[in-house]
XYZ file of N, CA and C in Angstrom:
741
model
N -2.376 8.292 5.830
C -1.561 9.257 6.466
C -0.233 8.235 6.714
N 1.222 9.006 6.944
C 2.626 7.913 6.679
C 2.603 7.649 8.126
N 3.434 6.274 8.408
C 2.914 5.939 9.865
C 4.476 5.040 9.658
N 5.721 5.422 10.302
C 7.273 4.737 10.263
C 7.062 3.410 10.821
N 6.199 2.827 11.738
C 6.400 1.746 12.396
C 4.684 1.626 13.174
N 3.880 0.710 11.983
C 2.725 0.530 12.074
C 2.898 -0.786 13.257
N 1.714 -1.063 13.855
C 1.922 -1.899 15.093
C 0.273 -2.797 14.486
N 0.225 -4.362 14.204
C -0.828 -4.934 14.211
C -1.055 -5.204 15.732
N -2.768 -5.126 15.631
C -3.082 -5.248 17.307
C -3.691 -6.531 17.080
N -3.516 -8.013 18.086
C -5.130 -8.547 18.085
C -6.093 -8.017 19.510
N -7.253 -7.878 18.566
C -8.168 -7.305 19.934
C -8.156 -8.449 20.684
N -8.393 -8.056 22.289
C -8.542 -9.100 23.333
C -10.151 -8.913 24.383
N -10.754 -9.517 24.705
C -12.046 -9.504 25.600
C -11.651 -8.341 26.350
N -12.222 -7.614 26.300
C -12.727 -6.234 26.906
C -12.159 -5.229 26.577
N -11.661 -4.952 25.607
C -10.523 -4.255 25.021
C -11.737 -2.871 24.341
N -11.292 -2.041 23.987
C -11.983 -0.844 23.704
C -11.152 0.261 22.986
N -11.367 0.862 22.231
C -11.218 1.764 21.153
C -10.084 2.752 22.120
N -11.275 3.563 23.366
C -10.064 4.585 24.207
C -8.500 4.314 24.895
N -9.194 2.447 25.424
C -7.893 2.052 25.894
C -6.723 2.252 25.155
N -7.134 1.377 23.710
C -6.268 1.468 22.972
C -5.084 2.590 22.306
N -5.863 3.442 22.431
C -5.176 4.927 21.918
C -4.410 5.266 22.965
N -5.008 5.217 23.826
C -4.282 5.682 25.319
C -2.938 5.021 25.311
N -2.902 3.497 25.370
C -1.687 3.076 25.416
C -0.763 3.062 24.434
N -1.296 3.070 23.118
C 0.031 3.308 22.272
C -0.094 4.744 21.556
N -0.760 5.696 22.780
C -0.427 7.303 22.549
C -0.874 8.115 20.729
N -2.257 7.823 20.683
C -2.532 7.694 19.626
C -3.905 8.059 20.178
N -5.238 8.408 18.799
C -6.262 8.703 19.493
C -7.554 7.844 18.719
N -8.911 8.058 18.885
C -9.402 7.307 18.760
C -9.774 7.546 16.932
N -10.032 9.091 16.679
C -10.463 9.001 15.559
C -8.753 8.237 13.954
N -7.666 8.673 14.930
C -6.516 7.868 14.050
C -7.038 6.624 13.960
N -7.423 5.569 14.656
C -7.251 4.296 14.856
C -8.481 4.269 13.666
N -9.354 4.892 14.170
C -10.823 4.516 12.860
C -10.123 4.681 12.007
N -9.892 6.171 11.332
C -9.067 6.450 9.744
C -7.969 5.077 9.024
N -7.495 4.529 10.178
C -6.816 3.532 9.663
C -7.514 1.980 9.561
N -8.881 1.689 10.485
C -9.283 0.735 10.703
C -10.641 1.095 9.762
N -11.443 1.303 8.771
C -12.798 1.720 8.929
C -13.148 0.944 8.309
N -13.085 -0.473 8.778
C -14.313 -1.391 8.629
C -14.631 -2.241 10.180
N -13.999 -0.947 10.931
C -13.882 -1.512 12.442
C -15.477 -0.555 13.336
N -16.368 -2.064 13.862
C -17.358 -0.682 14.717
C -16.807 -0.652 15.946
N -16.838 0.806 16.190
C -16.046 0.791 17.556
C -16.384 0.250 18.485
N -18.462 -0.358 18.440
C -18.980 -1.036 19.757
C -19.296 -1.872 19.239
N -18.697 -2.764 18.883
C -18.426 -3.915 18.451
C -17.193 -4.572 17.879
N -16.261 -4.182 18.507
C -15.327 -5.167 18.321
C -14.777 -6.796 18.544
N -14.578 -7.453 17.712
C -14.889 -8.881 17.440
C -12.945 -9.478 18.222
N -12.867 -10.104 18.989
C -12.192 -10.532 19.629
C -11.363 -11.205 18.606
N -9.754 -11.263 18.772
C -9.224 -11.748 17.548
C -9.304 -10.871 16.336
N -10.008 -9.907 16.446
C -9.350 -9.433 14.842
C -8.308 -8.868 14.742
N -7.842 -8.116 13.879
C -6.715 -7.318 13.736
C -6.902 -5.714 13.248
N -6.000 -4.981 14.545
C -6.260 -3.454 14.278
C -4.805 -2.999 13.724
N -4.508 -2.127 12.789
C -3.808 -1.565 12.290
C -3.245 -0.290 13.051
N -2.436 0.300 13.929
C -2.052 1.020 14.926
C -0.876 2.066 14.492
N -1.005 3.237 14.632
C 0.000 4.423 14.400
C 0.678 4.538 15.507
N 1.246 4.288 16.527
C 1.685 4.552 17.790
C 2.393 6.464 17.599
N 1.992 6.718 18.784
C 2.315 8.191 18.610
C 4.122 8.201 19.107
N 4.245 9.203 18.842
C 5.950 9.366 18.451
C 6.634 9.376 19.638
N 6.065 9.486 21.134
C 6.482 9.841 22.479
C 6.319 7.803 23.178
N 5.770 7.345 22.141
C 5.355 5.786 22.618
C 6.723 5.111 23.774
N 7.974 5.265 22.713
C 9.034 4.886 22.802
C 10.045 5.200 23.860
N 9.533 6.166 24.137
C 10.053 6.989 25.094
C 9.848 6.510 27.021
N 9.087 5.670 26.949
C 8.176 5.445 28.327
C 8.673 3.955 28.464
N 8.768 3.598 29.406
C 8.419 2.308 29.809
C 7.681 1.296 29.859
N 7.215 0.476 28.785
C 6.734 0.015 28.145
C 6.427 -1.472 28.887
N 5.092 -1.734 29.513
C 4.708 -3.149 30.148
C 5.110 -4.263 29.130
N 5.409 -5.394 29.821
C 5.302 -6.558 29.031
C 4.367 -7.291 28.275
N 2.946 -6.440 28.229
C 1.970 -7.242 27.432
C 1.461 -5.807 27.186
N 1.195 -5.553 25.437
C 2.246 -6.129 24.573
C 3.547 -6.158 24.927
N 4.366 -6.867 24.315
C 5.676 -6.664 24.323
C 6.351 -5.685 23.624
N 7.547 -5.732 23.799
C 7.958 -4.466 22.922
C 8.773 -4.835 22.137
N 9.169 -6.237 21.846
C 10.252 -6.955 20.667
C 8.816 -7.173 19.657
N 9.486 -6.678 18.303
C 8.388 -6.661 17.093
C 8.053 -8.282 16.786
N 6.371 -8.090 17.045
C 5.575 -9.319 16.763
C 5.864 -9.793 15.094
N 5.656 -11.215 14.463
C 5.074 -11.500 13.044
C 4.448 -10.081 12.429
N 3.348 -9.965 13.198
C 2.376 -8.995 12.636
C 3.053 -8.097 12.652
N 3.773 -7.610 13.508
C 4.613 -6.047 13.304
C 5.558 -6.017 12.432
N 5.997 -6.783 11.948
C 7.654 -7.479 10.929
C 6.431 -7.536 9.353
N 5.336 -7.779 9.423
C 4.581 -8.089 7.961
C 4.202 -6.813 7.704
N 3.356 -6.135 8.980
C 2.893 -4.677 8.561
C 4.018 -3.610 8.309
N 4.680 -3.314 9.030
C 5.948 -2.530 8.470
C 6.418 -2.873 7.028
N 6.978 -4.206 6.493
C 7.612 -4.236 5.271
C 6.595 -4.400 4.381
N 5.643 -4.601 4.299
C 4.394 -4.199 3.412
C 4.188 -2.535 3.400
N 4.063 -2.153 4.243
C 4.102 -0.228 4.023
C 5.344 0.374 3.657
N 6.385 -0.684 4.040
C 7.386 0.130 3.441
C 7.672 0.220 1.847
N 7.451 -0.941 1.241
C 7.419 -1.194 -0.012
C 6.597 -0.782 -1.147
N 5.447 -0.602 -0.446
C 4.324 0.006 -1.010
C 4.300 1.392 -0.875
N 4.810 2.013 0.432
C 4.982 3.529 0.014
C 6.571 3.897 -0.803
N 7.086 3.178 -1.003
C 8.673 2.928 -2.033
C 7.923 3.015 -3.775
N 6.830 2.461 -3.493
C 6.046 2.265 -5.022
C 6.111 3.474 -5.575
N 4.885 4.412 -4.545
C 4.371 5.448 -5.233
C 5.695 6.945 -5.139
N 6.823 6.611 -3.925
C 7.281 7.426 -4.269
C 8.262 7.527 -5.081
N 8.690 6.280 -5.725
C 9.284 6.557 -6.617
C 8.572 6.258 -8.384
N 7.531 6.086 -7.900
C 6.476 6.504 -9.085
C 6.298 8.155 -9.816
N 5.871 9.052 -8.170
C 6.206 10.280 -7.729
C 7.175 10.760 -8.725
N 8.392 10.206 -8.648
C 10.093 10.810 -9.015
C 10.366 10.597 -10.144
N 9.538 9.636 -10.769
C 9.471 9.033 -11.864
C 8.664 10.070 -12.872
N 7.367 10.504 -12.371
C 6.675 11.234 -12.826
C 6.969 12.667 -12.896
N 7.923 13.336 -11.719
C 8.291 14.523 -12.224
C 9.515 14.925 -12.939
N 10.171 13.562 -13.272
C 11.414 13.613 -14.114
C 10.749 13.325 -15.536
N 9.952 12.755 -15.862
C 9.498 12.497 -16.936
C 8.769 14.108 -17.376
N 8.277 14.549 -16.759
C 7.410 15.848 -17.070
C 8.308 16.955 -17.328
N 9.276 17.445 -16.768
C 10.023 17.865 -16.695
C 11.422 17.900 -17.534
N 11.167 16.472 -18.457
C 12.647 16.134 -18.786
C 13.969 15.612 -18.527
N 13.464 15.681 -16.926
C 15.010 15.683 -16.160
C 16.291 14.730 -16.549
N 17.281 15.050 -16.663
C 18.740 13.629 -16.948
C 18.357 12.775 -15.986
N 17.807 12.125 -14.735
C 17.947 11.213 -13.876
C 16.637 10.490 -14.515
N 16.299 10.152 -15.532
C 14.872 9.506 -15.966
C 15.288 7.752 -16.027
N 16.439 7.805 -16.605
C 16.707 6.029 -16.441
C 17.147 6.005 -15.143
N 17.753 6.550 -14.144
C 18.536 6.126 -12.983
C 17.179 5.968 -12.216
N 16.547 6.988 -12.196
C 15.050 7.034 -11.695
C 13.871 5.564 -11.834
N 14.221 5.540 -12.938
C 13.271 3.997 -13.752
C 13.738 2.675 -13.075
N 15.220 3.138 -12.970
C 15.956 1.715 -12.434
C 15.512 1.025 -11.118
N 15.500 2.585 -10.424
C 15.236 2.622 -8.681
C 14.009 2.180 -8.694
N 12.893 2.444 -9.249
C 11.129 1.946 -9.610
C 11.324 0.785 -9.903
N 12.182 0.195 -10.915
C 11.692 -1.072 -11.268
C 12.050 -2.108 -10.515
N 13.394 -1.922 -9.264
C 13.635 -2.932 -8.055
C 12.475 -3.255 -7.430
N 11.228 -2.229 -7.211
C 10.272 -2.393 -6.362
C 9.197 -3.806 -6.426
N 8.943 -4.223 -7.661
C 8.049 -5.381 -8.083
C 8.653 -6.293 -7.140
N 9.676 -6.868 -7.507
C 10.725 -7.557 -6.980
C 10.768 -7.600 -5.289
N 11.011 -6.378 -4.434
C 10.866 -6.027 -3.261
C 9.241 -6.350 -2.602
N 8.190 -6.086 -3.178
C 7.116 -6.076 -2.900
C 6.587 -8.484 -2.984
N 7.182 -8.784 -4.105
C 6.762 -10.048 -4.547
C 8.174 -11.220 -3.429
N 9.152 -10.205 -3.089
C 9.730 -10.714 -2.182
C 9.338 -11.123 -0.362
N 7.829 -10.023 -0.413
C 7.214 -9.878 0.933
C 5.844 -11.699 0.550
N 5.934 -11.455 -0.434
C 5.035 -12.535 -0.647
C 5.266 -13.989 -0.811
N 6.715 -14.039 -1.112
C 7.428 -15.307 -1.106
C 7.664 -16.061 0.181
N 7.590 -15.355 1.331
C 7.486 -15.428 2.468
C 6.434 -16.563 2.693
N 5.230 -16.231 2.275
C 4.437 -17.542 2.770
C 3.616 -18.266 1.329
N 4.072 -17.541 -0.192
C 3.566 -18.355 -1.416
C 4.987 -18.867 -1.824
N 4.899 -19.671 -2.989
C 5.690 -20.098 -3.354
C 6.499 -19.182 -4.858
N 8.097 -19.757 -5.471
C 8.580 -18.458 -5.948
C 7.773 -18.220 -7.369
N 7.106 -19.439 -7.553
C 5.891 -19.431 -9.118
C 5.645 -17.933 -8.958
N 4.848 -17.782 -7.402
C 3.765 -17.284 -7.440
C 4.075 -15.443 -7.177
N 5.370 -15.624 -6.504
C 5.665 -14.424 -6.309
C 6.757 -13.853 -7.582
N 6.593 -14.864 -8.217
C 7.704 -14.232 -9.851
C 6.331 -13.300 -10.317
N 5.394 -14.566 -10.513
C 3.724 -13.598 -11.350
C 3.726 -12.342 -10.903
N 3.534 -12.192 -9.123
C 3.054 -10.738 -8.675
C 4.320 -9.971 -9.382
N 5.414 -10.338 -9.440
C 6.701 -9.153 -9.494
C 6.148 -8.748 -11.333
N 6.318 -9.902 -11.805
C 5.525 -9.665 -13.184
C 4.594 -8.536 -13.815
N 3.504 -8.492 -12.572
C 2.306 -7.896 -13.458
C 3.229 -6.134 -12.683
N 3.452 -6.411 -11.722
C 3.902 -5.017 -10.789
C 4.793 -4.441 -11.592
N 5.379 -5.147 -12.751
C 6.613 -4.037 -13.279
C 6.028 -3.850 -14.732
N 5.359 -4.654 -14.922
C 4.264 -4.267 -16.470
C 3.121 -2.948 -15.836
N 2.556 -2.926 -14.750
C 1.924 -1.767 -14.099
C 2.680 -0.613 -14.298
N 3.689 -0.612 -13.804
C 5.050 0.534 -14.120
C 5.109 1.225 -14.991
N 6.073 0.006 -15.786
C 5.987 0.049 -17.507
C 5.349 0.891 -18.431
N 4.070 0.586 -17.938
C 3.141 1.215 -18.905
C 2.512 2.581 -17.859
N 2.565 2.584 -16.426
C 2.727 4.103 -16.357
C 3.358 5.202 -16.925
N 4.616 4.569 -17.248
C 5.879 5.498 -17.594
C 5.722 6.050 -19.288
N 5.180 5.089 -19.804
C 4.936 5.249 -20.947
C 3.833 6.447 -21.528
N 2.623 5.945 -20.252
C 1.331 6.672 -20.172
C 1.134 7.578 -19.806
N 2.616 8.291 -18.793
C 3.398 9.374 -18.617
C 3.819 10.402 -19.884
N 4.296 9.505 -20.199
C 5.375 10.512 -21.603
C 3.770 10.546 -22.887
N 3.637 9.607 -23.275
C 2.247 10.109 -24.508
C 1.554 11.141 -23.833
N 1.209 11.430 -22.329
C 0.427 12.344 -21.973
C 1.022 13.780 -22.190
N 2.528 13.680 -21.858
C 3.292 14.481 -21.709
C 3.128 15.530 -23.314
N 3.321 14.662 -24.079
C 3.960 14.436 -25.683
C 2.427 14.830 -26.467
N 1.198 14.451 -25.727
C 0.247 14.943 -26.622
C -0.512 14.138 -26.953
N 0.306 12.729 -27.122
C -0.256 11.357 -27.788
C -1.278 11.070 -27.364
N -2.702 11.951 -27.828
C -3.979 11.425 -27.217
C -4.530 10.263 -27.547
N -4.420 9.412 -28.425
C -4.970 8.145 -29.100
C -3.865 6.981 -28.309
N -2.507 7.390 -28.528
C -1.505 6.148 -27.584
C -1.750 6.138 -26.346
N -1.984 7.515 -25.903
C -2.707 7.469 -24.215
C -3.839 6.703 -23.547
N -4.839 6.990 -24.612
C -6.010 6.447 -24.532
C -5.542 4.443 -24.588
N -5.147 4.148 -25.445
C -4.606 2.433 -25.556
C -3.886 2.073 -24.221
N -2.869 3.086 -23.930
C -2.127 2.838 -22.606
C -2.858 2.452 -21.658
N -4.107 3.846 -21.506
C -4.924 3.554 -19.915
C -5.632 2.462 -19.769
N -6.285 1.785 -21.637
C -6.861 0.680 -21.581
C -6.016 -0.770 -20.524
N -4.597 -0.678 -21.473
C -3.539 -1.664 -21.066
C -3.411 -1.397 -19.562
N -3.283 -0.478 -18.568
C -3.056 -0.298 -17.758
C -4.077 -0.920 -16.242
N -5.281 -0.293 -17.266
C -6.911 -0.780 -16.418
C -6.523 -2.417 -16.363
N -6.610 -2.974 -17.348
C -6.512 -4.495 -17.782
C -5.523 -5.263 -17.182
N -4.363 -4.583 -17.026
C -3.342 -5.059 -15.913
C -3.567 -5.196 -14.758
N -3.895 -4.175 -14.204
C -4.679 -4.142 -12.824
C -6.163 -5.442 -12.463
N -6.503 -5.172 -13.713
C -7.320 -6.097 -13.250
C -6.958 -7.839 -13.222
N -5.927 -8.127 -14.014
C -4.953 -9.217 -13.768
C -4.504 -9.163 -12.938
N -3.984 -8.396 -12.085
C -3.672 -8.696 -10.331
C -4.492 -8.772 -9.745
N -5.854 -8.147 -9.634
C -7.156 -8.695 -9.123
C -6.977 -10.227 -9.049
N -7.029 -10.610 -10.156
C -7.623 -11.985 -10.515
C -6.406 -13.004 -9.784
N -4.662 -12.270 -9.962
C -3.541 -13.369 -9.460
C -4.207 -13.426 -7.670
N -4.267 -12.026 -7.721
C -3.877 -11.818 -6.135
C -5.701 -13.047 -5.185
N -6.406 -12.629 -5.659
C -8.026 -13.379 -5.374
C -7.678 -14.818 -5.696
N -6.785 -15.330 -6.296
C -6.142 -17.327 -6.595
C -5.636 -17.205 -5.644
N -4.757 -16.698 -5.039
C -3.556 -17.144 -4.052
C -4.231 -17.245 -2.726
N -4.931 -16.672 -2.290
C -5.994 -16.145 -0.986
C -7.227 -15.660 -0.805
N -7.727 -16.615 -0.259
C -9.721 -16.644 -0.197
C -10.028 -15.176 0.359
N -8.738 -14.332 1.330
C -9.609 -13.335 1.543
C -8.912 -12.191 1.046
N -8.517 -12.369 0.092
C -8.433 -10.958 -1.034
C -9.305 -11.572 -2.170
N -10.577 -10.861 -2.052
C -11.775 -11.303 -2.823
C -12.068 -10.328 -4.094
N -11.617 -10.796 -5.008
C -11.627 -10.394 -6.899
C -11.882 -8.992 -6.914
N -13.647 -8.818 -6.374
C -14.589 -7.590 -6.657
C -13.883 -6.516 -5.974
N -13.414 -6.966 -4.689
C -12.486 -5.838 -3.814
C -11.279 -5.568 -4.180
N -10.726 -6.449 -4.438
C -8.945 -6.109 -5.238
C -9.258 -5.367 -6.644
N -10.320 -5.708 -7.149
C -10.154 -4.658 -8.485
C -10.662 -3.328 -8.335
N -11.597 -3.424 -7.555
C -11.703 -2.117 -6.992
C -10.865 -1.233 -6.199
N -9.988 -1.781 -5.732
C -8.923 -0.997 -4.802
C -7.684 -0.872 -5.737
N -7.287 -1.647 -6.714
C -6.405 -1.750 -7.548
C -6.565 -0.473 -8.802
N -7.835 -0.338 -9.041
C -8.229 0.473 -10.259
C -8.580 1.663 -9.298
N -8.791 2.295 -8.286
C -8.498 3.507 -7.203
C -7.320 3.709 -7.481
N -6.142 2.942 -7.046
C -5.097 3.797 -6.765
C -4.849 4.164 -8.536
N -5.049 3.554 -9.389
C -4.909 3.784 -10.662
C -5.262 5.317 -11.004
N -6.753 5.318 -10.434
C -7.528 6.414 -10.520
C -6.930 8.192 -9.802
N -6.393 7.437 -8.728
C -5.829 8.445 -8.129
C -4.620 8.726 -8.153
N -3.706 7.617 -9.215
C -2.259 8.285 -9.807
C -2.325 9.283 -11.139
N -4.268 8.596 -11.597
C -4.463 9.632 -13.121
C -4.538 10.659 -12.303
N -5.151 10.939 -11.607
C -5.187 12.740 -11.030
C -4.118 13.223 -10.819
N -3.299 12.318 -10.073
C -1.884 13.272 -9.686
C -1.169 13.644 -11.223
N -0.667 12.666 -11.919
C -0.038 12.850 -13.314
C -0.833 14.048 -13.897
N -1.763 14.389 -13.900
C -2.900 15.279 -14.758
C -2.459 16.250 -13.955
N -2.656 16.681 -13.014
C -1.953 17.781 -11.876
C -0.889 18.052 -12.347
N -0.088 17.470 -12.263
C 1.290 17.955 -12.511
C 1.857 18.045 -13.886
N 1.272 17.187 -15.154
C 1.184 17.851 -16.359
C 0.949 19.154 -16.701
N -0.129 19.784 -16.328
C -1.072 20.829 -16.020
C -0.269 21.922 -15.223
N 0.909 21.824 -14.076
C 1.410 22.457 -13.511
C 0.568 23.133 -12.557
N -0.596 22.333 -11.842
C -1.045 22.662 -10.975
C -0.291 21.866 -9.680
N 0.528 22.641 -9.507
C 1.345 22.043 -8.190
C 0.465 21.716 -6.796
N -0.318 22.830 -6.453
C -1.040 22.090 -5.443
C -1.759 21.158 -5.386
N -2.764 21.515 -6.275
C -3.333 20.100 -7.035
C -2.296 18.671 -6.657
N -1.197 18.966 -7.494
C -0.414 17.847 -7.775
C 0.066 17.121 -6.367
N 0.528 18.144 -5.365
C 0.598 17.346 -4.087
C -0.143 16.835 -3.196
N -1.627 17.281 -3.425
C -2.630 17.420 -3.013
C -3.118 15.554 -3.137
N -2.950 15.532 -4.725
C -3.322 14.303 -5.306
C -2.288 13.044 -4.839
N -1.026 13.352 -4.777
C -0.293 12.720 -4.164
C -0.752 11.930 -2.793
N -0.920 13.137 -1.634
C -1.280 12.422 -0.765
C -2.369 11.740 -0.187
N -3.209 11.758 -1.313
C -4.649 10.607 -1.693
C -3.586 9.408 -1.815
N -3.203 9.787 -2.825
C -2.246 8.162 -3.279
C -1.337 7.431 -2.492
N -0.804 8.146 -1.762
C 0.113 7.600 -0.465
C -0.850 7.221 0.543
N -1.767 8.014 1.049
C -2.838 6.916 1.777
C -3.127 6.147 1.450
N -3.488 5.945 0.368
C -4.550 4.948 -0.397
C -3.571 3.651 -0.524
N -2.196 3.847 -0.580
C -0.961 2.706 -1.075
C -1.144 2.109 0.149
N -1.062 2.886 1.636
C -0.748 2.087 3.218
C -1.878 1.724 2.927
N -3.221 1.762 2.862
C -4.558 0.882 2.717
C -4.358 -0.234 2.219
N -3.956 -0.161 1.140
C -3.818 -1.322 0.150
C -2.483 -2.049 0.866
N -1.318 -1.900 1.297
C -0.581 -2.504 1.980
C -0.946 -3.273 3.372
N -1.986 -2.568 4.078
C -2.697 -3.216 4.691
C -3.762 -4.040 4.882
N -4.217 -3.816 3.603
C -5.274 -4.889 3.241
C -4.493 -6.565 2.780
N -3.127 -5.760 2.282
C -2.654 -7.173 2.064
C -2.200 -8.035 3.236
N -1.524 -7.188 4.335
C -1.477 -7.892 5.700
C -2.023 -8.826 5.977
N -3.120 -7.876 6.274
C -4.268 -8.184 6.803
C -4.807 -9.887 6.405
N -4.620 -9.720 4.916
C -5.146 -11.356 4.623
C -3.974 -12.323 4.700
N -3.293 -11.870 4.163
C -2.283 -12.884 4.968
C -2.159 -13.535 6.199
N -2.278 -12.789 7.311
C -2.279 -12.898 8.832
C -3.510 -14.104 8.788
N -4.626 -13.742 8.002
C -6.184 -14.176 7.889
C -5.583 -15.620 7.348
N -4.830 -15.640 6.128
C -5.007 -17.282 5.623
C -4.083 -17.899 6.435
N -3.049 -17.394 6.970
C -1.993 -18.170 8.122
C -1.926 -17.648 9.300
N -2.822 -17.939 10.182
C -2.926 -17.413 11.126
C -1.894 -18.017 12.322
N -1.552 -19.136 11.960
C -0.788 -19.928 12.763
C 0.839 -19.646 13.012
N 1.488 -18.850 12.020
C 2.329 -17.974 11.595
C 2.210 -16.679 12.158
N 1.532 -16.595 13.028
C 1.302 -15.277 13.753
C 0.498 -15.161 15.401
């Protein structure tokens, strides 16, 4: 689900999901959906919950604890979610453009290719520029291969599409390896599964769009968007665990 202003909340002694949901004007099912690995009956003090506050939270007078000003956790979570939301949003617009042979393809491609650097800039806050540049390069390759693959599928170039699909998944595996090397909380196997799922879901979206199954296409994008936000939260939590002194 889309959340414009997610909150990263550190669990304290005595907390339970009902109290947290009440405070942030949300629901326990929403908390569990955003935090699938949380055991509601055994929450660990100091662990982090991603919360999507209710729309009316800002219209009430908030107590000073938690503070109203954005915390470093909130800033990172919001920024990370924004760039990954933009990643799938502009990818979708390019898919629509390629599928329909629209005149905005070049302009849309240019905007989409700003996204790898935007993502890398967030990582550059915590890692060196070489690491950020490597992330940007891998993400750029991911998008370029994806655009070529959509075009090949549109044009019925089956063999070329198969070759590009293999390159696409190989690129995802390289990204998983790169992320696992910079952060001990980015398990390579889990990263690989997460990034490959992103490609699987995007493939379903592309197939539905090119086949003219627009209801299925929209439903597929909903899943892509949800998974992108989960990826963003995974990256955020890994950074917070690796650099706890910054949060």
